[in-house]
Coordinates of C-alpha atoms and ligand atoms in Angstrom, one line a residue:
Chain A
M14 CA 115.6 92.7 84.7
S15 CA 116.5 89.6 86.6
V16 CA 116.6 88.6 90.3
L17 CA 119.2 87.2 92.6
L18 CA 117.9 85.3 95.7
P19 CA 120.6 85.0 98.3
G20 CA 119.8 82.9 101.4
S21 CA 122.4 84.6 103.7
R22 CA 124.0 87.9 104.4
R23 CA 127.4 86.5 103.2
E24 CA 125.9 85.3 99.9
A25 CA 124.2 88.6 99.4
L26 CA 127.4 90.5 99.9
E27 CA 129.3 88.3 97.5
L28 CA 126.6 88.6 94.8
L29 CA 126.6 92.4 95.2
A30 CA 130.4 92.5 94.9
R31 CA 130.5 90.4 91.8
S32 CA 127.7 92.4 90.0
N33 CA 129.9 95.5 89.6
G34 CA 127.1 97.8 90.6
A35 CA 124.4 96.2 88.4
A36 CA 122.6 94.6 91.3
M37 CA 120.2 96.7 93.4
P38 CA 119.0 95.5 96.8
I39 CA 115.3 95.1 97.3
A40 CA 113.7 94.9 100.8
G41 CA 110.0 95.8 101.3
G42 CA 109.7 97.0 97.7
T43 CA 107.5 99.9 98.7
D44 CA 109.7 102.4 96.9
L45 CA 111.0 100.2 94.2
L46 CA 107.6 98.6 93.1
V47 CA 106.0 101.9 92.4
H48 CA 106.1 102.6 88.6
W49 CA 107.0 98.9 88.2
P50 CA 106.1 98.6 84.5
Q51 CA 108.9 101.0 83.6
R52 CA 111.4 99.1 85.8
Q53 CA 110.6 95.8 83.9
E54 CA 112.2 97.4 80.9
E55 CA 115.6 97.8 82.7
H56 CA 117.3 94.9 81.0
D57 CA 120.6 95.4 82.6
R58 CA 119.3 95.6 86.1
A59 CA 119.4 92.7 88.6
Y60 CA 117.4 92.9 91.8
L61 CA 119.1 91.3 94.8
D62 CA 116.3 90.2 97.1
L63 CA 117.0 90.7 100.8
S64 CA 113.7 89.3 102.0
G65 CA 115.0 85.8 102.5
I66 CA 117.8 86.7 104.8
A67 CA 116.3 86.0 108.2
E68 CA 119.4 87.3 110.1
L69 CA 118.7 90.8 108.9
R70 CA 115.2 91.1 110.4
P71 CA 115.5 91.1 114.3
V72 CA 115.5 94.1 116.5
E73 CA 118.2 93.9 119.3
W74 CA 118.5 95.8 122.6
T75 CA 122.0 96.0 123.9
P76 CA 122.9 97.8 127.2
D77 CA 123.7 101.0 125.4
A78 CA 121.8 100.8 122.0
L79 CA 118.8 99.7 120.1
V80 CA 120.0 98.0 116.9
L81 CA 117.6 97.7 114.0
G82 CA 118.3 95.1 111.4
G83 CA 118.8 95.8 107.7
L84 CA 115.3 94.4 107.2
T85 CA 113.4 95.7 110.2
T86 CA 110.0 97.1 109.3
Y87 CA 108.0 100.0 110.7
W88 CA 105.5 97.4 112.1
D89 CA 108.3 95.5 113.9
V90 CA 109.1 98.8 115.7
I91 CA 105.5 99.8 116.3
R92 CA 104.9 96.4 118.0
D93 CA 107.9 96.7 120.3
A94 CA 106.5 98.2 123.5
R95 CA 110.0 99.1 124.7
V96 CA 110.4 101.4 121.8
G97 CA 107.3 103.3 122.8
R98 CA 108.7 103.8 126.3
E99 CA 112.4 104.6 125.5
L100 CA 112.6 106.0 122.0
P101 CA 109.0 106.9 121.3
L102 CA 109.7 109.1 118.2
L103 CA 110.5 105.9 116.3
A104 CA 107.0 104.6 116.8
V105 CA 105.4 108.0 116.3
A106 CA 107.1 108.4 112.9
A107 CA 106.6 104.8 111.9
R108 CA 102.8 105.2 112.4
Q109 CA 102.8 108.2 110.1
V110 CA 104.4 106.2 107.2
G111 CA 101.7 105.6 104.5
S112 CA 99.3 103.1 105.9
I113 CA 99.3 99.8 107.8
Q114 CA 99.9 97.9 104.5
I115 CA 103.0 100.0 103.9
Q116 CA 104.2 99.8 107.5
T117 CA 104.2 96.0 107.5
R118 CA 106.4 95.9 104.4
G119 CA 108.5 99.1 104.4
T120 CA 111.9 99.0 106.1
W121 CA 114.0 101.6 108.0
A122 CA 117.1 100.8 105.9
G123 CA 115.0 101.2 102.7
N124 CA 113.9 104.6 103.9
I125 CA 117.5 105.6 104.5
V126 CA 118.9 104.4 101.2
N127 CA 115.9 105.6 99.1
G128 CA 117.2 109.0 100.2
S129 CA 114.0 111.0 99.8
P130 CA 114.3 114.5 101.4
A131 CA 110.7 114.0 102.6
A132 CA 111.2 110.7 104.4
D133 CA 109.7 110.2 107.9
G134 CA 112.0 107.5 109.3
V135 CA 115.2 109.3 108.6
P136 CA 114.5 112.5 110.7
V137 CA 113.7 110.7 113.9
L138 CA 116.7 108.4 113.5
M139 CA 118.9 111.5 113.0
A140 CA 117.4 113.2 116.0
Y141 CA 118.3 110.1 118.0
D142 CA 121.9 110.2 116.6
A143 CA 121.6 106.9 114.7
V144 CA 124.6 105.3 113.0
V145 CA 124.3 103.5 109.7
V146 CA 126.2 100.2 109.7
L147 CA 127.3 99.3 106.2
E148 CA 128.9 96.0 105.1
S149 CA 130.6 94.7 102.0
V150 CA 132.9 91.7 101.4
A151 CA 135.7 94.1 102.3
G152 CA 134.3 94.6 105.8
R153 CA 132.1 96.9 108.0
E154 CA 131.9 100.6 108.0
E155 CA 129.9 102.9 110.3
V156 CA 128.6 106.3 109.2
P157 CA 126.7 108.6 111.5
L158 CA 123.3 109.2 109.7
E159 CA 123.8 113.0 110.0
R160 CA 126.9 112.7 107.8
F161 CA 125.4 110.0 105.5
Y162 CA 123.9 112.3 102.8
E163 CA 126.0 114.4 100.5
G164 CA 123.3 115.9 98.2
Y165 CA 120.0 115.1 96.7
K166 CA 119.8 111.3 96.6
Q167 CA 123.6 111.2 97.1
M168 CA 124.9 109.2 100.0
R169 CA 128.0 107.6 101.5
R170 CA 127.0 104.1 100.4
R171 CA 128.9 102.2 97.7
P172 CA 126.9 100.0 95.4
D173 CA 128.6 96.9 96.9
Q174 CA 127.5 97.8 100.4
L175 CA 124.4 96.7 102.3
V176 CA 122.9 98.5 105.3
V177 CA 123.1 95.6 107.7
A178 CA 122.1 97.5 110.9
I179 CA 121.1 100.9 112.3
R180 CA 122.4 101.6 115.8
I181 CA 120.5 104.0 118.0
P182 CA 122.2 105.0 121.3
R183 CA 120.0 104.7 124.4
R184 CA 120.0 108.0 126.2
P185 CA 117.6 109.7 128.6
Y186 CA 115.7 112.5 126.8
T187 CA 114.3 115.6 128.3
F188 CA 112.5 116.6 125.1
Q189 CA 111.3 114.7 122.1
R190 CA 108.9 115.7 119.3
F191 CA 108.1 114.7 115.8
V192 CA 105.7 116.8 113.7
K193 CA 104.7 116.1 110.1
I194 CA 102.7 118.4 108.0
G195 CA 100.9 116.9 105.0
S196 CA 97.8 117.3 102.9
R197 CA 95.8 114.6 104.7
R198 CA 96.3 112.4 107.7
A199 CA 97.1 109.1 105.9
Q200 CA 99.1 108.3 102.8
A201 CA 100.6 111.8 102.5
I202 CA 104.2 112.7 102.0
A203 CA 105.5 115.5 104.3
K204 CA 105.5 119.1 103.2
V205 CA 107.5 119.8 106.3
G206 CA 108.8 117.3 108.8
L207 CA 110.5 118.1 112.1
A208 CA 112.1 115.8 114.7
V209 CA 113.5 117.5 117.8
T210 CA 115.3 116.0 120.8
H211 CA 117.1 117.2 123.8
S212 CA 119.3 115.1 126.0
A213 CA 121.7 116.1 128.8
A214 CA 123.7 112.9 128.3
G215 CA 127.1 112.7 126.6
G216 CA 127.1 113.9 123.0
G217 CA 123.5 115.1 123.4
G218 CA 122.2 118.6 123.6
W219 CA 119.5 119.9 121.2
R220 CA 119.1 118.2 117.8
V221 CA 116.7 119.8 115.4
V222 CA 116.2 117.7 112.2
A223 CA 114.2 119.1 109.2
A224 CA 112.7 117.1 106.3
S225 CA 111.3 118.4 103.0
V226 CA 113.0 121.8 103.2
A227 CA 116.4 121.0 101.7
P228 CA 117.9 118.6 99.1
T229 CA 118.6 116.2 102.0
I230 CA 117.2 115.7 105.5
R231 CA 119.5 117.7 107.7
R232 CA 120.2 119.1 111.1
C233 CA 119.5 122.9 111.7
P234 CA 122.6 124.3 113.5
S235 CA 121.3 127.9 113.8
I236 CA 118.0 126.8 115.4
E237 CA 119.9 124.4 117.7
R238 CA 122.2 127.3 118.8
L239 CA 119.2 129.4 119.7
L240 CA 117.9 126.5 121.8
E241 CA 121.3 125.9 123.5
E242 CA 121.6 129.6 124.3
Q243 CA 118.0 129.6 125.6
A244 CA 117.4 132.7 123.4
A245 CA 114.2 134.5 124.1
V246 CA 112.0 134.2 121.0
H247 CA 108.6 136.0 121.0
S248 CA 107.1 135.0 117.7
P249 CA 107.4 132.5 114.9
E250 CA 108.6 135.3 112.6
E251 CA 111.7 135.8 114.8
L252 CA 112.9 132.4 113.8
L253 CA 112.8 133.1 110.0
P254 CA 116.4 134.4 109.8
A255 CA 117.8 131.3 111.5
I256 CA 115.6 129.0 109.3
A257 CA 116.9 130.8 106.2
R258 CA 120.5 129.9 107.3
D259 CA 119.7 126.3 108.0
V260 CA 117.4 125.2 105.1
T261 CA 116.7 125.9 101.4
P262 CA 113.1 124.9 100.6
I263 CA 111.8 124.9 97.1
D264 CA 108.4 125.2 95.3
D265 CA 107.3 121.8 94.1
I266 CA 104.2 119.7 93.5
R267 CA 103.4 119.4 97.2
S268 CA 104.0 123.0 98.5
T269 CA 105.9 126.3 98.2
A270 CA 109.2 127.5 99.7
E271 CA 107.3 130.3 101.4
Y272 CA 104.7 128.1 103.0
R273 CA 107.4 125.6 104.1
K274 CA 109.5 128.3 105.9
L275 CA 106.4 129.7 107.7
A276 CA 105.1 126.3 108.7
M277 CA 108.5 125.3 110.0
A278 CA 108.7 128.6 112.0
R279 CA 105.3 128.0 113.5
V280 CA 105.9 124.4 114.5
L281 CA 109.3 125.3 116.0
F282 CA 107.8 128.2 117.9
Y283 CA 104.7 126.6 119.3
D284 CA 105.9 123.0 119.7
V285 CA 109.6 123.5 120.5
F286 CA 110.4 127.0 121.8
R287 CA 107.2 127.2 123.8
G288 CA 106.9 123.5 124.4
R289 CA 110.3 123.1 125.9
E290 CA 109.1 124.4 129.3
Q291 CA 106.7 121.5 129.6
G292 CA 109.1 119.1 127.8
A293 CA 110.0 116.7 130.5
G294 CA 107.3 114.4 131.5
S295 CA 105.1 115.1 128.5
T296 CA 103.9 111.9 126.9
D297 CA 102.5 113.7 123.8
H298 CA 105.5 113.1 121.5
G299 CA 104.1 113.7 118.1
R300 CA 101.6 115.4 115.9
R301 CA 100.4 115.2 112.4
M302 CA 98.9 118.3 111.0
T303 CA 97.0 118.9 107.8
D304 CA 96.9 122.3 106.1
N305 CA 93.3 122.9 107.0
G306 CA 93.7 122.2 110.7
Chain B
M18 CA 114.9 79.3 90.9
R19 CA 117.8 81.4 89.8
N20 CA 120.9 80.8 91.8
E21 CA 124.3 82.3 92.0
R22 CA 125.8 80.0 89.4
D23 CA 124.1 82.2 86.8
M24 CA 126.3 85.0 87.9
T25 CA 129.5 83.4 86.8
T26 CA 128.5 83.7 83.1
N27 CA 126.8 87.0 83.8
S28 CA 123.7 85.5 82.2
A29 CA 121.7 86.9 85.1
F30 CA 122.1 90.3 83.6
R31 CA 121.2 89.3 80.0
T32 CA 118.0 87.3 80.2
P33 CA 115.0 89.5 80.9
H34 CA 111.9 88.1 82.4
S35 CA 113.2 84.6 82.9
A36 CA 110.9 82.0 84.5
L37 CA 111.1 81.4 88.2
E38 CA 109.5 78.6 90.2
V39 CA 108.0 79.9 93.4
S40 CA 106.4 77.7 96.2
F41 CA 104.2 79.2 98.9
T42 CA 101.1 78.5 100.9
L43 CA 98.1 80.0 99.4
N44 CA 94.9 80.0 101.6
G45 CA 96.3 77.0 103.4
T46 CA 97.3 75.0 100.3
P47 CA 100.8 74.4 99.2
T48 CA 101.1 76.1 95.8
T49 CA 103.9 76.3 93.2
V50 CA 103.9 78.6 90.2
S51 CA 106.3 79.1 87.3
V52 CA 106.3 82.8 86.6
P53 CA 108.3 85.5 84.9
D54 CA 110.5 87.1 87.6
S55 CA 109.1 90.5 87.0
E56 CA 105.6 89.4 88.1
R57 CA 103.9 90.9 91.1
L58 CA 101.9 88.8 93.6
L59 CA 98.7 90.7 92.4
D60 CA 99.4 89.5 88.8
T61 CA 100.0 85.9 89.8
L62 CA 96.8 85.8 91.9
R63 CA 94.6 87.4 89.3
Y64 CA 95.9 86.2 85.9
R65 CA 97.6 82.9 86.7
L66 CA 95.6 81.5 89.6
G67 CA 92.2 83.0 88.8
L68 CA 91.8 84.6 92.2
T69 CA 90.3 88.0 91.0
G70 CA 89.2 89.2 94.4
A71 CA 92.2 91.4 94.9
K72 CA 91.8 94.4 92.6
E73 CA 94.3 96.7 90.9
G74 CA 93.1 100.2 91.8
C75 CA 96.3 102.2 91.6
A76 CA 99.3 99.9 91.3
E77 CA 101.3 102.1 93.7
G78 CA 100.3 101.2 97.2
E79 CA 97.8 104.1 97.8
C80 CA 94.3 102.5 97.5
G81 CA 94.5 99.1 99.3
A82 CA 92.1 97.4 96.8
C83 CA 94.8 94.7 96.3
T84 CA 95.2 94.0 100.1
V85 CA 96.1 90.4 101.0
W86 CA 97.7 88.9 104.2
L87 CA 101.4 88.0 103.8
D88 CA 102.5 85.9 106.7
G89 CA 99.4 87.1 108.5
L90 CA 99.9 90.8 108.0
P91 CA 98.0 93.1 105.6
A92 CA 100.1 94.0 102.5
N93 CA 99.5 95.6 99.1
S94 CA 99.9 92.7 96.6
C95 CA 100.6 95.3 93.9
L96 CA 103.9 96.1 95.7
V97 CA 105.1 92.5 96.3
P98 CA 107.4 90.9 93.7
I99 CA 106.3 87.3 93.3
Y100 CA 109.7 85.9 94.3
Q101 CA 109.3 87.5 97.8
V102 CA 106.5 85.1 98.7
R103 CA 108.6 82.0 98.4
G104 CA 108.2 79.9 101.5
R105 CA 105.6 82.3 102.9
R106 CA 101.9 82.3 103.7
V107 CA 99.5 84.3 101.5
N108 CA 95.8 84.6 102.3
T109 CA 93.3 86.2 99.9
V110 CA 89.7 87.4 100.2
E111 CA 88.5 84.2 98.5
A112 CA 89.2 82.2 101.6
L113 CA 87.4 84.4 104.1
D114 CA 84.4 83.0 105.9
P115 CA 81.3 84.8 104.5
A116 CA 79.7 84.8 107.9
A117 CA 82.6 87.0 109.3
V118 CA 81.8 89.6 106.7
A119 CA 78.1 89.9 107.5
P120 CA 78.4 92.6 110.1
L121 CA 80.1 94.8 107.5
L122 CA 77.3 94.3 105.0
D123 CA 74.7 95.1 107.7
A124 CA 76.4 98.4 108.6
G125 CA 76.5 99.6 105.0
A126 CA 80.3 99.1 104.6
T127 CA 79.9 98.5 100.8
Q128 CA 78.2 100.2 98.0
C129 CA 79.8 99.9 94.5
G130 CA 82.1 97.2 95.9
A131 CA 85.3 98.2 94.2
C132 CA 87.2 98.7 97.4
T133 CA 85.4 95.9 99.3
P134 CA 87.7 93.0 98.9
G135 CA 90.6 95.1 100.2
V136 CA 88.5 96.6 102.9
V137 CA 87.4 93.3 104.3
M138 CA 90.9 91.9 104.3
T139 CA 92.1 94.8 106.6
A140 CA 88.8 94.7 108.6
L141 CA 89.0 91.0 109.3
W142 CA 92.7 91.2 110.2
I143 CA 91.8 93.9 112.8
L144 CA 89.0 91.7 114.1
Q145 CA 91.3 88.7 114.4
H146 CA 93.9 90.8 116.2
P147 CA 91.8 92.9 118.6
D148 CA 95.0 93.7 120.6
V149 CA 96.0 96.2 118.0
L150 CA 92.9 98.3 119.1
A151 CA 94.7 98.9 122.4
T152 CA 97.1 101.2 120.6
H153 CA 95.3 102.1 117.3
T154 CA 91.9 103.4 116.3
V155 CA 89.9 101.6 113.6
R156 CA 90.2 104.7 111.4
E157 CA 94.0 104.7 111.6
L158 CA 94.2 101.0 110.7
M159 CA 91.8 101.4 107.8
A160 CA 93.5 104.5 106.4
G161 CA 95.2 102.4 103.6
N162 CA 91.9 101.4 102.1
L163 CA 90.4 104.1 100.0
C164 CA 86.6 104.1 99.4
R165 CA 84.8 106.6 97.1
C166 CA 81.3 105.6 98.1
T167 CA 80.6 104.9 101.8
G168 CA 82.2 107.9 103.5
Y169 CA 83.9 105.3 105.7
D170 CA 81.3 105.5 108.5
G171 CA 79.7 102.2 107.4
I172 CA 83.1 100.5 107.3
V173 CA 84.1 101.8 110.8
D174 CA 80.7 101.0 112.3
G175 CA 80.7 97.5 110.8
I176 CA 84.1 96.7 112.4
E177 CA 83.0 98.3 115.8
A178 CA 79.8 96.2 115.7
A179 CA 81.8 93.0 115.1
R180 CA 84.4 93.6 117.7
P181 CA 84.7 90.8 120.3
Ligands
FAD410 C1 101.6 104.4 99.3 C2 103.0 104.7 99.9 C3 103.1 105.6 100.9 C4 104.3 105.9 101.5 N1 104.3 106.8 102.5 C5 105.5 107.1 103.1 C6 105.5 108.0 104.2 O1 104.5 108.5 104.6 N2 106.8 108.4 104.7 C7 107.9 107.8 104.2 O2 109.0 108.1 104.7 N3 107.9 107.0 103.1 C8 106.7 106.6 102.6 N4 106.7 105.7 101.5 C9 108.0 105.2 101.0 C10 108.5 103.9 101.5 O3 107.4 103.1 102.0 C11 109.6 104.0 102.5 O4 110.7 104.8 102.0 C12 110.2 102.7 103.0 O5 110.9 102.8 104.2 C13 111.0 102.0 101.9 O6 111.5 100.7 102.4 P1 111.4 99.4 101.6 O7 112.0 98.3 102.4 O8 110.1 99.2 101.0 O9 112.4 99.8 100.4 P2 112.7 99.2 98.9 O10 111.6 99.8 98.0 O11 112.8 97.8 99.0 O12 114.1 99.9 98.6 C14 114.3 101.3 98.7 C15 115.7 101.6 98.4 O13 116.6 101.2 99.4 C16 117.5 100.3 99.0 N5 117.7 99.3 100.0 C17 116.7 98.7 100.8 N6 117.2 98.0 101.8 C18 118.6 98.1 101.7 C19 119.7 97.6 102.5 N7 119.5 96.9 103.6 N8 120.9 98.0 102.1 C20 121.1 98.8 101.1 N9 120.1 99.3 100.3 C21 118.9 99.0 100.6 C22 117.0 99.8 97.6 O14 118.0 99.3 96.8 C23 116.3 101.0 97.1 O15 117.2 101.9 96.5 C24 105.5 105.4 101.0 C25 105.4 104.5 99.9 C26 104.2 104.1 99.3 C27 104.1 103.2 98.2
FES411 S1 96.4 98.5 93.6 FE1 97.6 98.0 95.3 S2 97.3 99.6 96.6 FE2 96.2 100.3 94.9
FES412 S1 82.1 100.9 98.0 FE1 82.6 102.0 96.2 S2 84.7 102.4 96.6 FE2 84.1 101.6 98.5

């Protein structure tokens, strides 16, 4: 293991290009430093430290987008009062990541590239129609986050590309909600995560994004269709066929497939299908639930 | 410090654990260490600089016993590669004013003490930044510091008692 310490974006991209895939970017290290002793034995691996690249850190508001940098942390977003007013799910989800010590270090780009199906940052970004801005020495490329993942931990990023920005369109929303179900309130990885938005503005409509219920975080087109059609739904159980079309949960260390489907049905029914009537004007955008209440 | 010239001979990929010189400000004092590049801030503090206040409870960011301030923000030093502190400010429990910790002792915020160095780093950060209490509760802010003894009430009460 060795490290590369670029001082600028340009230098980082050149080092990455020259390493032929052997260099791995490191930002907040909150995913990479876990199980560190094993990683020290990776003799052919070089870590490319992004933390010294000041130009990747700032958050920028343009007339039509919020642009997060490749190094923007959860805490940077939590402390931006404008986020709370305009794109509140970003702050709601950021506050549910780990703990304050993780939020000050962990980055949005790291959450995207780590590729966990249980991530908390990715679902809200996807529900807000975020675009991942990738850059290599060959130039820039933009990939909508909803098309970024191709399979479990498989994504449309080449090893020579950095995530240099994440662009989130500024739209007026009539409904926005993020619900995470975990074993306890803090430091718990989601058993089920749901981010739901509705916007009447261009390209909007309903977006229902589910986490921890498929190999990748993904949109749920069947559920979205029921919402678009304003289908009458009378119980959580009535949502199960649509859920079965949209997601493929598994039994694992944190939960079972059965529980995940039921939990998802109940959250969708009580928070979204029932909640949509009082959607506009509601300031309660998020919830964290534990299994025992 | 390693630079890009190493890349031209590809030596960057062949020499494991090569030494690195890292300069930072530790508890207000400019400090330079020469360390293997695989070292974590927690290791450097404890085993190279003799600052054993930060504890290794879990080594994976869960317990908070290793909490320090990095550029003024609480961070788990077990998850910080040493090269990431170059040019930055690190504050550890050793530099805290004992008088500031007194209200926590009075409220029963410590029993066995294993969690305490980390707890007081987060607690005093909250007390020095009371504006965060406009948006967060003490319990939410303390959620990254696990304690097996106190049941947390003493910790929360101590912080509430010391609030400006
Ligand atoms: C105790 C603990 C609790 C946690 N709780 C949660 C939680 O509740 N919810 C949650 O979602 N996550 C959680 N995490 C995981 C982690 O904190 C997040 O995934 C975080 O966003 C990772 O960001 P980072 O900057 O620390 O990533 P790093 O560890 O630095 O990197 C992660 C991956 O991203 C790549 N990468 C980073 N930046 C870039 C870039 N700009 N361009 C290209 N590739 C890049 C790295 O190469 C690596 O593959 C937790 C972690 C810990 C240790
Ligand atoms: S030892 Fe660092 S958080 Fe537990
Ligand atoms: S006092 Fe014993 S763990 Fe907190």
